[in-house]
Short mmCIF file of N, CA and C in Angstrom, two decimals:
data_model
loop_
_atom_site.label_atom_id
_atom_site.label_comp_id
_atom_site.label_asym_id
_atom_site.label_seq_id
_atom_site.Cartn_x
_atom_site.Cartn_y
_atom_site.Cartn_z
N GLU F 278 45.32 89.34 123.40
CA GLU F 278 44.62 88.28 124.08
C GLU F 278 45.30 87.93 125.40
N LEU F 279 46.64 88.01 125.45
CA LEU F 279 47.37 87.72 126.67
C LEU F 279 47.00 88.71 127.77
N LYS F 280 46.88 89.99 127.42
CA LYS F 280 46.51 91.02 128.40
C LYS F 280 45.13 90.72 128.98
N GLU F 281 44.20 90.27 128.12
CA GLU F 281 42.85 89.94 128.57
C GLU F 281 42.88 88.76 129.54
N ILE F 282 43.66 87.75 129.23
CA ILE F 282 43.79 86.58 130.11
C ILE F 282 44.42 86.99 131.44
N GLN F 283 45.44 87.83 131.40
CA GLN F 283 46.07 88.30 132.63
C GLN F 283 45.08 89.06 133.50
N LYS F 284 44.23 89.89 132.89
CA LYS F 284 43.23 90.63 133.66
C LYS F 284 42.21 89.68 134.28
N ILE F 285 41.79 88.68 133.53
CA ILE F 285 40.83 87.71 134.06
C ILE F 285 41.43 86.99 135.27
N ILE F 286 42.67 86.56 135.14
CA ILE F 286 43.34 85.87 136.25
C ILE F 286 43.49 86.80 137.44
N TRP F 287 43.87 88.05 137.20
CA TRP F 287 44.00 89.04 138.27
C TRP F 287 42.67 89.23 138.99
N ASP F 288 41.58 89.38 138.22
CA ASP F 288 40.26 89.59 138.80
C ASP F 288 39.82 88.38 139.63
N ILE F 289 40.07 87.19 139.12
CA ILE F 289 39.71 85.98 139.87
C ILE F 289 40.49 85.93 141.18
N ALA F 290 41.79 86.17 141.11
CA ALA F 290 42.63 86.14 142.32
C ALA F 290 42.16 87.18 143.34
N THR F 291 41.82 88.36 142.87
CA THR F 291 41.33 89.42 143.76
C THR F 291 40.03 89.00 144.43
N ASN F 292 39.10 88.43 143.65
CA ASN F 292 37.82 87.99 144.22
C ASN F 292 38.00 86.84 145.21
N ILE F 293 38.91 85.93 144.92
CA ILE F 293 39.17 84.82 145.85
C ILE F 293 39.73 85.37 147.16
N ARG F 294 40.72 86.24 147.06
CA ARG F 294 41.35 86.81 148.26
C ARG F 294 40.34 87.61 149.08
N SER F 295 39.58 88.47 148.43
CA SER F 295 38.64 89.29 149.19
C SER F 295 37.52 88.45 149.80
N THR F 296 37.08 87.39 149.09
CA THR F 296 36.06 86.52 149.65
C THR F 296 36.57 85.82 150.90
N HIS F 297 37.80 85.31 150.84
CA HIS F 297 38.36 84.63 152.02
C HIS F 297 38.48 85.59 153.20
N VAL F 298 38.91 86.81 152.95
CA VAL F 298 39.00 87.81 154.02
C VAL F 298 37.60 88.14 154.54
N ASN F 299 36.65 88.33 153.64
CA ASN F 299 35.29 88.67 154.03
C ASN F 299 34.64 87.57 154.87
N LEU F 300 35.02 86.34 154.65
CA LEU F 300 34.42 85.23 155.37
C LEU F 300 35.00 85.03 156.77
N MET F 301 35.92 85.90 157.16
CA MET F 301 36.47 85.83 158.52
C MET F 301 35.51 86.51 159.48
N ILE F 302 34.31 85.94 159.59
CA ILE F 302 33.31 86.51 160.48
C ILE F 302 33.54 85.98 161.89
N ASP F 303 32.89 86.58 162.84
CA ASP F 303 33.03 86.22 164.24
C ASP F 303 32.72 84.73 164.43
N SER F 304 33.72 83.96 164.84
CA SER F 304 33.54 82.52 164.96
C SER F 304 32.70 82.13 166.17
N SER F 305 32.34 83.10 167.04
CA SER F 305 31.46 82.76 168.16
C SER F 305 30.05 82.46 167.66
N GLU F 306 29.73 82.92 166.46
CA GLU F 306 28.44 82.59 165.85
C GLU F 306 28.66 81.28 165.08
N LYS F 307 28.64 80.17 165.82
CA LYS F 307 29.03 78.88 165.26
C LYS F 307 28.24 78.47 164.01
N ASN F 308 26.92 78.71 164.02
CA ASN F 308 26.14 78.30 162.85
C ASN F 308 26.54 79.10 161.61
N LEU F 309 26.88 80.37 161.80
CA LEU F 309 27.32 81.19 160.67
C LEU F 309 28.72 80.77 160.21
N HIS F 310 29.57 80.47 161.18
CA HIS F 310 30.93 80.06 160.85
C HIS F 310 30.91 78.75 160.06
N LYS F 311 30.03 77.85 160.46
CA LYS F 311 29.90 76.55 159.76
C LYS F 311 29.47 76.78 158.30
N ILE F 312 28.50 77.67 158.10
CA ILE F 312 28.03 77.97 156.74
C ILE F 312 29.13 78.65 155.93
N SER F 313 29.80 79.62 156.55
CA SER F 313 30.83 80.37 155.81
C SER F 313 31.97 79.46 155.36
N ASN F 314 32.27 78.42 156.14
CA ASN F 314 33.34 77.49 155.75
C ASN F 314 32.97 76.65 154.53
N THR F 315 31.69 76.51 154.26
CA THR F 315 31.29 75.65 153.13
C THR F 315 31.31 76.38 151.79
N ILE F 316 31.32 77.70 151.81
CA ILE F 316 31.30 78.45 150.55
C ILE F 316 32.55 78.17 149.71
N PRO F 317 33.76 78.32 150.27
CA PRO F 317 34.94 77.98 149.45
C PRO F 317 34.96 76.50 149.05
N ALA F 318 34.42 75.63 149.90
CA ALA F 318 34.39 74.20 149.56
C ALA F 318 33.53 73.94 148.32
N HIS F 319 32.39 74.61 148.24
CA HIS F 319 31.53 74.46 147.05
C HIS F 319 32.24 74.98 145.80
N LEU F 320 32.93 76.11 145.94
CA LEU F 320 33.63 76.68 144.79
C LEU F 320 34.81 75.81 144.36
N ASN F 321 35.52 75.25 145.34
CA ASN F 321 36.63 74.35 145.01
C ASN F 321 36.11 73.10 144.29
N LYS F 322 34.99 72.57 144.76
CA LYS F 322 34.39 71.39 144.12
C LYS F 322 33.99 71.73 142.69
N ALA F 323 33.44 72.93 142.48
CA ALA F 323 33.05 73.35 141.13
C ALA F 323 34.26 73.38 140.20
N VAL F 324 35.38 73.89 140.71
CA VAL F 324 36.60 73.94 139.89
C VAL F 324 37.06 72.53 139.53
N LEU F 325 37.08 71.64 140.51
CA LEU F 325 37.49 70.26 140.23
C LEU F 325 36.56 69.60 139.21
N ASP F 326 35.26 69.86 139.35
CA ASP F 326 34.30 69.31 138.39
C ASP F 326 34.58 69.83 136.98
N MET F 327 34.84 71.13 136.86
CA MET F 327 35.12 71.71 135.54
C MET F 327 36.42 71.18 134.96
N LEU F 328 37.44 71.04 135.81
CA LEU F 328 38.74 70.57 135.33
C LEU F 328 38.70 69.14 134.80
N SER F 329 37.70 68.38 135.21
CA SER F 329 37.58 67.00 134.72
C SER F 329 37.23 66.98 133.23
N LEU F 330 36.62 68.05 132.75
CA LEU F 330 36.16 68.18 131.36
C LEU F 330 35.11 67.13 130.99
N GLU F 331 34.53 66.48 131.99
CA GLU F 331 33.46 65.51 131.77
C GLU F 331 32.13 66.23 131.81
N ALA F 332 31.26 65.98 130.84
CA ALA F 332 29.98 66.69 130.74
C ALA F 332 29.17 66.60 132.03
N GLY F 333 29.11 65.42 132.64
CA GLY F 333 28.33 65.25 133.86
C GLY F 333 28.87 66.07 135.02
N LYS F 334 30.20 66.15 135.11
CA LYS F 334 30.80 66.92 136.20
C LYS F 334 30.71 68.42 135.92
N ILE F 335 30.82 68.80 134.65
CA ILE F 335 30.63 70.22 134.31
C ILE F 335 29.22 70.63 134.73
N SER F 336 28.28 69.76 134.50
CA SER F 336 26.89 69.99 134.89
C SER F 336 26.78 70.18 136.40
N THR F 337 27.46 69.32 137.15
CA THR F 337 27.42 69.39 138.61
C THR F 337 28.04 70.69 139.13
N SER F 338 28.99 71.25 138.39
CA SER F 338 29.63 72.49 138.84
C SER F 338 28.60 73.62 139.00
N TYR F 339 27.56 73.57 138.18
CA TYR F 339 26.51 74.59 138.28
C TYR F 339 25.79 74.50 139.62
N TRP F 340 25.56 73.29 140.09
CA TRP F 340 24.93 73.10 141.40
C TRP F 340 25.83 73.66 142.51
N GLU F 341 27.10 73.32 142.45
CA GLU F 341 28.04 73.78 143.48
C GLU F 341 28.13 75.30 143.51
N ILE F 342 28.15 75.92 142.35
CA ILE F 342 28.21 77.38 142.27
C ILE F 342 26.93 77.99 142.83
N HIS F 343 25.79 77.40 142.50
CA HIS F 343 24.51 77.89 143.02
C HIS F 343 24.50 77.81 144.54
N MET F 344 24.98 76.71 145.09
CA MET F 344 25.01 76.54 146.55
C MET F 344 25.90 77.59 147.21
N ALA F 345 27.04 77.89 146.60
CA ALA F 345 27.95 78.88 147.17
C ALA F 345 27.30 80.26 147.20
N ILE F 346 26.64 80.64 146.12
CA ILE F 346 25.96 81.94 146.07
C ILE F 346 24.81 81.96 147.08
N GLU F 347 24.02 80.90 147.09
CA GLU F 347 22.88 80.81 148.01
C GLU F 347 23.34 80.96 149.46
N LYS F 348 24.41 80.29 149.83
CA LYS F 348 24.90 80.36 151.20
C LYS F 348 25.46 81.75 151.53
N ALA F 349 26.06 82.41 150.56
CA ALA F 349 26.56 83.77 150.81
C ALA F 349 25.40 84.71 151.13
N ILE F 350 24.30 84.58 150.41
CA ILE F 350 23.13 85.43 150.68
C ILE F 350 22.52 85.04 152.03
N LYS F 351 22.40 83.75 152.29
CA LYS F 351 21.81 83.30 153.55
C LYS F 351 22.64 83.74 154.75
N LEU F 352 23.96 83.81 154.60
CA LEU F 352 24.81 84.31 155.68
C LEU F 352 24.42 85.73 156.08
N ILE F 353 24.20 86.57 155.07
CA ILE F 353 23.80 87.96 155.35
C ILE F 353 22.47 87.97 156.09
N ILE F 354 21.53 87.18 155.62
CA ILE F 354 20.19 87.14 156.22
C ILE F 354 20.26 86.64 157.66
N LEU F 355 20.95 85.52 157.88
CA LEU F 355 21.05 84.94 159.22
C LEU F 355 21.85 85.83 160.17
N GLN F 356 22.91 86.44 159.68
CA GLN F 356 23.73 87.30 160.53
C GLN F 356 22.92 88.49 161.05
N ASN F 357 21.91 88.87 160.31
CA ASN F 357 21.06 89.99 160.71
C ASN F 357 19.79 89.53 161.42
N GLY F 358 19.77 88.28 161.86
CA GLY F 358 18.67 87.76 162.66
C GLY F 358 17.37 87.57 161.89
N ARG F 359 17.46 87.41 160.60
CA ARG F 359 16.26 87.21 159.77
C ARG F 359 16.14 85.76 159.36
N ASP F 360 14.98 85.43 158.82
CA ASP F 360 14.69 84.08 158.36
C ASP F 360 14.75 84.05 156.84
N HIS F 361 15.51 83.12 156.29
CA HIS F 361 15.61 83.01 154.83
C HIS F 361 14.48 82.17 154.25
N GLN F 362 13.61 81.66 155.12
CA GLN F 362 12.40 80.94 154.71
C GLN F 362 12.69 79.74 153.83
N ASN F 363 13.87 79.14 154.00
CA ASN F 363 14.27 77.96 153.23
C ASN F 363 14.10 78.13 151.72
N LYS F 364 14.30 79.33 151.27
CA LYS F 364 14.21 79.60 149.83
C LYS F 364 15.55 79.26 149.17
N HIS F 365 15.47 78.82 147.93
CA HIS F 365 16.68 78.51 147.15
C HIS F 365 16.79 79.41 145.93
N ASN F 366 15.75 80.18 145.66
CA ASN F 366 15.73 81.09 144.53
C ASN F 366 16.62 82.30 144.88
N LEU F 367 17.67 82.49 144.11
CA LEU F 367 18.65 83.55 144.42
C LEU F 367 18.02 84.93 144.42
N ASP F 368 17.12 85.19 143.47
CA ASP F 368 16.48 86.49 143.39
C ASP F 368 15.61 86.75 144.63
N LYS F 369 14.85 85.75 145.06
CA LYS F 369 14.01 85.91 146.24
C LYS F 369 14.85 86.09 147.50
N LEU F 370 15.94 85.34 147.61
CA LEU F 370 16.83 85.49 148.76
C LEU F 370 17.45 86.89 148.77
N CYS F 371 17.83 87.37 147.60
CA CYS F 371 18.42 88.70 147.49
C CYS F 371 17.43 89.77 147.95
N LYS F 372 16.17 89.59 147.58
CA LYS F 372 15.14 90.56 148.00
C LYS F 372 14.94 90.53 149.51
N ILE F 373 15.02 89.33 150.12
CA ILE F 373 14.93 89.23 151.59
C ILE F 373 16.11 89.98 152.21
N ALA F 374 17.31 89.76 151.68
CA ALA F 374 18.51 90.43 152.19
C ALA F 374 18.40 91.95 152.03
N ASN F 375 17.86 92.39 150.91
CA ASN F 375 17.75 93.83 150.67
C ASN F 375 16.72 94.51 151.57
N ASN F 376 15.89 93.73 152.25
CA ASN F 376 14.95 94.30 153.22
C ASN F 376 15.62 94.57 154.57
N ILE F 377 16.88 94.22 154.68
CA ILE F 377 17.64 94.46 155.91
C ILE F 377 18.28 95.84 155.81
N LYS F 378 18.14 96.60 156.89
CA LYS F 378 18.71 97.95 156.91
C LYS F 378 20.22 97.90 156.65
N GLY F 379 20.68 98.72 155.73
CA GLY F 379 22.09 98.81 155.41
C GLY F 379 22.57 97.86 154.33
N ILE F 380 21.68 96.97 153.88
CA ILE F 380 22.05 96.02 152.84
C ILE F 380 21.44 96.47 151.52
N LYS F 381 22.28 96.67 150.54
CA LYS F 381 21.83 97.01 149.19
C LYS F 381 22.66 96.20 148.21
N PHE F 382 22.00 95.36 147.45
CA PHE F 382 22.67 94.53 146.46
C PHE F 382 21.81 94.50 145.21
N ASP F 383 22.43 94.61 144.07
CA ASP F 383 21.70 94.61 142.80
C ASP F 383 21.33 93.17 142.44
N CYS F 384 20.08 92.82 142.68
CA CYS F 384 19.59 91.45 142.46
C CYS F 384 19.54 91.07 140.99
N ARG F 385 19.62 92.05 140.11
CA ARG F 385 19.55 91.74 138.67
C ARG F 385 20.70 90.84 138.21
N ILE F 386 21.79 90.83 138.97
CA ILE F 386 22.94 90.00 138.60
C ILE F 386 22.55 88.53 138.53
N PHE F 387 21.55 88.12 139.30
CA PHE F 387 21.19 86.70 139.35
C PHE F 387 20.42 86.24 138.12
N SER F 388 20.00 87.17 137.29
CA SER F 388 19.35 86.77 136.04
C SER F 388 20.36 86.13 135.08
N ASN F 389 21.67 86.33 135.35
CA ASN F 389 22.71 85.74 134.52
C ASN F 389 23.02 84.29 134.89
N PHE F 390 22.48 83.82 136.01
CA PHE F 390 22.75 82.47 136.48
C PHE F 390 21.54 81.58 136.23
N PRO F 391 21.78 80.27 136.11
CA PRO F 391 20.64 79.36 135.97
C PRO F 391 19.71 79.46 137.19
N SER F 392 18.44 79.22 136.97
CA SER F 392 17.46 79.26 138.08
C SER F 392 17.76 78.16 139.09
N ASP F 393 17.12 78.24 140.24
CA ASP F 393 17.31 77.19 141.23
C ASP F 393 16.83 75.84 140.69
N ASP F 394 15.75 75.84 139.92
CA ASP F 394 15.26 74.59 139.32
C ASP F 394 16.29 74.01 138.35
N GLU F 395 16.90 74.88 137.54
CA GLU F 395 17.92 74.41 136.59
C GLU F 395 19.15 73.90 137.34
N ALA F 396 19.55 74.59 138.42
CA ALA F 396 20.71 74.15 139.20
C ALA F 396 20.46 72.76 139.79
N ILE F 397 19.24 72.53 140.26
CA ILE F 397 18.89 71.21 140.81
C ILE F 397 18.96 70.15 139.71
N LYS F 398 18.46 70.48 138.53
CA LYS F 398 18.55 69.54 137.40
C LYS F 398 20.02 69.23 137.10
N GLN F 399 20.87 70.25 137.12
CA GLN F 399 22.29 70.06 136.83
C GLN F 399 22.92 69.14 137.88
N ARG F 400 22.48 69.26 139.12
CA ARG F 400 22.99 68.41 140.20
C ARG F 400 22.75 66.94 139.88
N HIS F 401 21.63 66.67 139.24
CA HIS F 401 21.25 65.29 138.92
C HIS F 401 21.63 64.89 137.49
N GLY F 402 22.43 65.74 136.83
CA GLY F 402 22.88 65.42 135.47
C GLY F 402 21.79 65.57 134.43
N GLU F 403 20.79 66.35 134.76
CA GLU F 403 19.69 66.60 133.82
C GLU F 403 19.78 68.04 133.35
N GLY F 404 18.81 68.49 132.59
CA GLY F 404 18.82 69.88 132.14
C GLY F 404 19.69 70.06 130.91
N ARG F 405 19.90 71.31 130.56
CA ARG F 405 20.63 71.60 129.33
C ARG F 405 22.12 71.35 129.50
N ASP F 406 22.79 71.11 128.39
CA ASP F 406 24.24 70.92 128.41
C ASP F 406 24.94 72.27 128.34
N PHE F 407 25.98 72.41 129.14
CA PHE F 407 26.79 73.62 129.14
C PHE F 407 28.19 73.28 128.65
N THR F 408 28.78 74.19 127.91
CA THR F 408 30.16 74.00 127.47
C THR F 408 31.09 74.36 128.63
N ILE F 409 32.33 73.94 128.51
CA ILE F 409 33.31 74.29 129.53
C ILE F 409 33.49 75.81 129.61
N GLN F 410 33.44 76.49 128.46
CA GLN F 410 33.57 77.95 128.46
C GLN F 410 32.42 78.61 129.21
N GLU F 411 31.20 78.11 128.99
CA GLU F 411 30.04 78.64 129.73
C GLU F 411 30.20 78.41 131.23
N ALA F 412 30.70 77.23 131.60
CA ALA F 412 30.89 76.90 133.02
C ALA F 412 31.95 77.81 133.65
N VAL F 413 33.04 78.04 132.93
CA VAL F 413 34.10 78.91 133.45
C VAL F 413 33.58 80.34 133.60
N ASN F 414 32.85 80.83 132.62
CA ASN F 414 32.27 82.17 132.71
C ASN F 414 31.29 82.27 133.88
N ASN F 415 30.50 81.21 134.10
CA ASN F 415 29.58 81.17 135.22
C ASN F 415 30.35 81.24 136.54
N PHE F 416 31.45 80.51 136.62
CA PHE F 416 32.29 80.51 137.82
C PHE F 416 32.87 81.90 138.10
N ILE F 417 33.39 82.53 137.07
CA ILE F 417 33.99 83.87 137.22
C ILE F 417 32.93 84.86 137.71
N SER F 418 31.76 84.84 137.10
CA SER F 418 30.67 85.74 137.51
C SER F 418 30.22 85.44 138.93
N ALA F 419 30.17 84.16 139.28
CA ALA F 419 29.75 83.77 140.62
C ALA F 419 30.72 84.27 141.67
N TYR F 420 32.01 84.12 141.40
CA TYR F 420 32.99 84.56 142.40
C TYR F 420 32.93 86.07 142.58
N GLU F 421 32.67 86.79 141.52
CA GLU F 421 32.52 88.24 141.63
C GLU F 421 31.30 88.59 142.50
N ALA F 422 30.19 87.90 142.27
CA ALA F 422 28.98 88.14 143.07
C ALA F 422 29.20 87.76 144.52
N ILE F 423 29.86 86.63 144.76
CA ILE F 423 30.10 86.18 146.13
C ILE F 423 31.02 87.14 146.86
N SER F 424 32.03 87.65 146.16
CA SER F 424 32.92 88.64 146.77
C SER F 424 32.14 89.87 147.21
N LYS F 425 31.24 90.35 146.36
CA LYS F 425 30.43 91.52 146.70
C LYS F 425 29.46 91.20 147.84
N LEU F 426 28.86 90.02 147.81
CA LEU F 426 27.92 89.63 148.86
C LEU F 426 28.63 89.51 150.21
N THR F 427 29.75 88.80 150.22
CA THR F 427 30.43 88.59 151.50
C THR F 427 31.02 89.89 152.05
N ASN F 428 31.23 90.86 151.19
CA ASN F 428 31.69 92.17 151.66
C ASN F 428 30.62 92.87 152.50
N LEU F 429 29.37 92.43 152.38
CA LEU F 429 28.28 93.01 153.16
C LEU F 429 28.16 92.40 154.56
N LEU F 430 28.94 91.36 154.84
CA LEU F 430 28.88 90.71 156.15
C LEU F 430 29.51 91.61 157.22
N LYS F 431 28.97 91.50 158.43
CA LYS F 431 29.56 92.22 159.56
C LYS F 431 30.76 91.40 160.04
N ARG F 432 31.87 92.09 160.28
CA ARG F 432 33.07 91.42 160.76
C ARG F 432 33.64 92.21 161.92
N PRO F 433 34.37 91.53 162.84
CA PRO F 433 34.92 92.24 163.99
C PRO F 433 35.93 93.32 163.59
N PHE F 434 36.61 93.09 162.48
CA PHE F 434 37.50 94.11 161.93
C PHE F 434 37.47 93.97 160.42
N ILE F 435 37.68 95.08 159.75
CA ILE F 435 37.57 95.08 158.30
C ILE F 435 38.93 95.43 157.70
N MET F 436 39.44 94.51 156.89
CA MET F 436 40.73 94.74 156.24
C MET F 436 40.55 95.03 154.76
N ASN F 437 39.37 94.70 154.23
CA ASN F 437 39.14 94.79 152.79
C ASN F 437 40.27 94.09 152.06
N ASN F 438 40.96 94.77 151.20
CA ASN F 438 42.01 94.11 150.43
C ASN F 438 43.38 94.60 150.89
N ALA F 439 43.50 94.81 152.21
CA ALA F 439 44.73 95.37 152.76
C ALA F 439 45.85 94.34 152.76
N ARG F 440 47.03 94.84 152.77
CA ARG F 440 48.21 93.99 152.90
C ARG F 440 48.90 94.41 154.18
N VAL F 441 49.28 93.46 155.00
CA VAL F 441 49.94 93.75 156.27
C VAL F 441 51.40 93.33 156.14
N LEU F 442 52.28 94.24 156.51
CA LEU F 442 53.71 93.97 156.45
C LEU F 442 54.29 94.09 157.85
N PHE F 443 54.87 93.01 158.31
CA PHE F 443 55.55 93.03 159.61
C PHE F 443 57.04 93.17 159.34
N ALA F 444 57.64 94.22 159.91
CA ALA F 444 59.06 94.45 159.68
C ALA F 444 59.66 95.14 160.90
N LEU F 445 60.94 95.00 161.01
CA LEU F 445 61.65 95.71 162.08
C LEU F 445 61.71 97.18 161.74
N PRO F 446 61.63 98.05 162.74
CA PRO F 446 61.77 99.47 162.45
C PRO F 446 63.18 99.76 161.92
N PRO F 447 63.33 100.81 161.10
CA PRO F 447 64.63 101.08 160.47
C PRO F 447 65.76 101.25 161.47
N TRP F 448 65.47 101.79 162.66
CA TRP F 448 66.53 102.04 163.64
C TRP F 448 66.96 100.77 164.36
N ASP F 449 66.24 99.67 164.17
CA ASP F 449 66.55 98.43 164.87
C ASP F 449 67.24 97.43 163.96
N LYS F 450 67.68 97.85 162.80
CA LYS F 450 68.30 96.92 161.84
C LYS F 450 69.77 96.82 162.05
#
């Protein structure tokens, strides 16, 4: 069980790191930069809501996660000069994104998440009750999806999951 927990933590850390790197889009596109900055904020809020262990806040975490995924898809659409048509349905947004040349994302992943209507209900403390385990699993799946989505963004340079080491050359030591 410890090995499984270590893998889960490793995967979450990898997805967080790659998402943050992926969101380093060209800041001259101010509207996109503004949206990209809100994705980690929604995810951080979801974590705080879950950590409270209060049913109402666990419920709200679903809304925050939905917003983060929705904005990640909308970033792709807007960055490619398309209109997202103010849709909140993740599957419909994914299909709009997939109509962009060079964008291919498996929209079936969104069948694992609550619908936009359910996410809105959760925002208002309505809808079905979720356990903390369900909320955590939803968060883990969402971060994986967001990492994959943000990897589709155009960036001035691509580092992926690179590590940069600055050091003196051996002859200068």
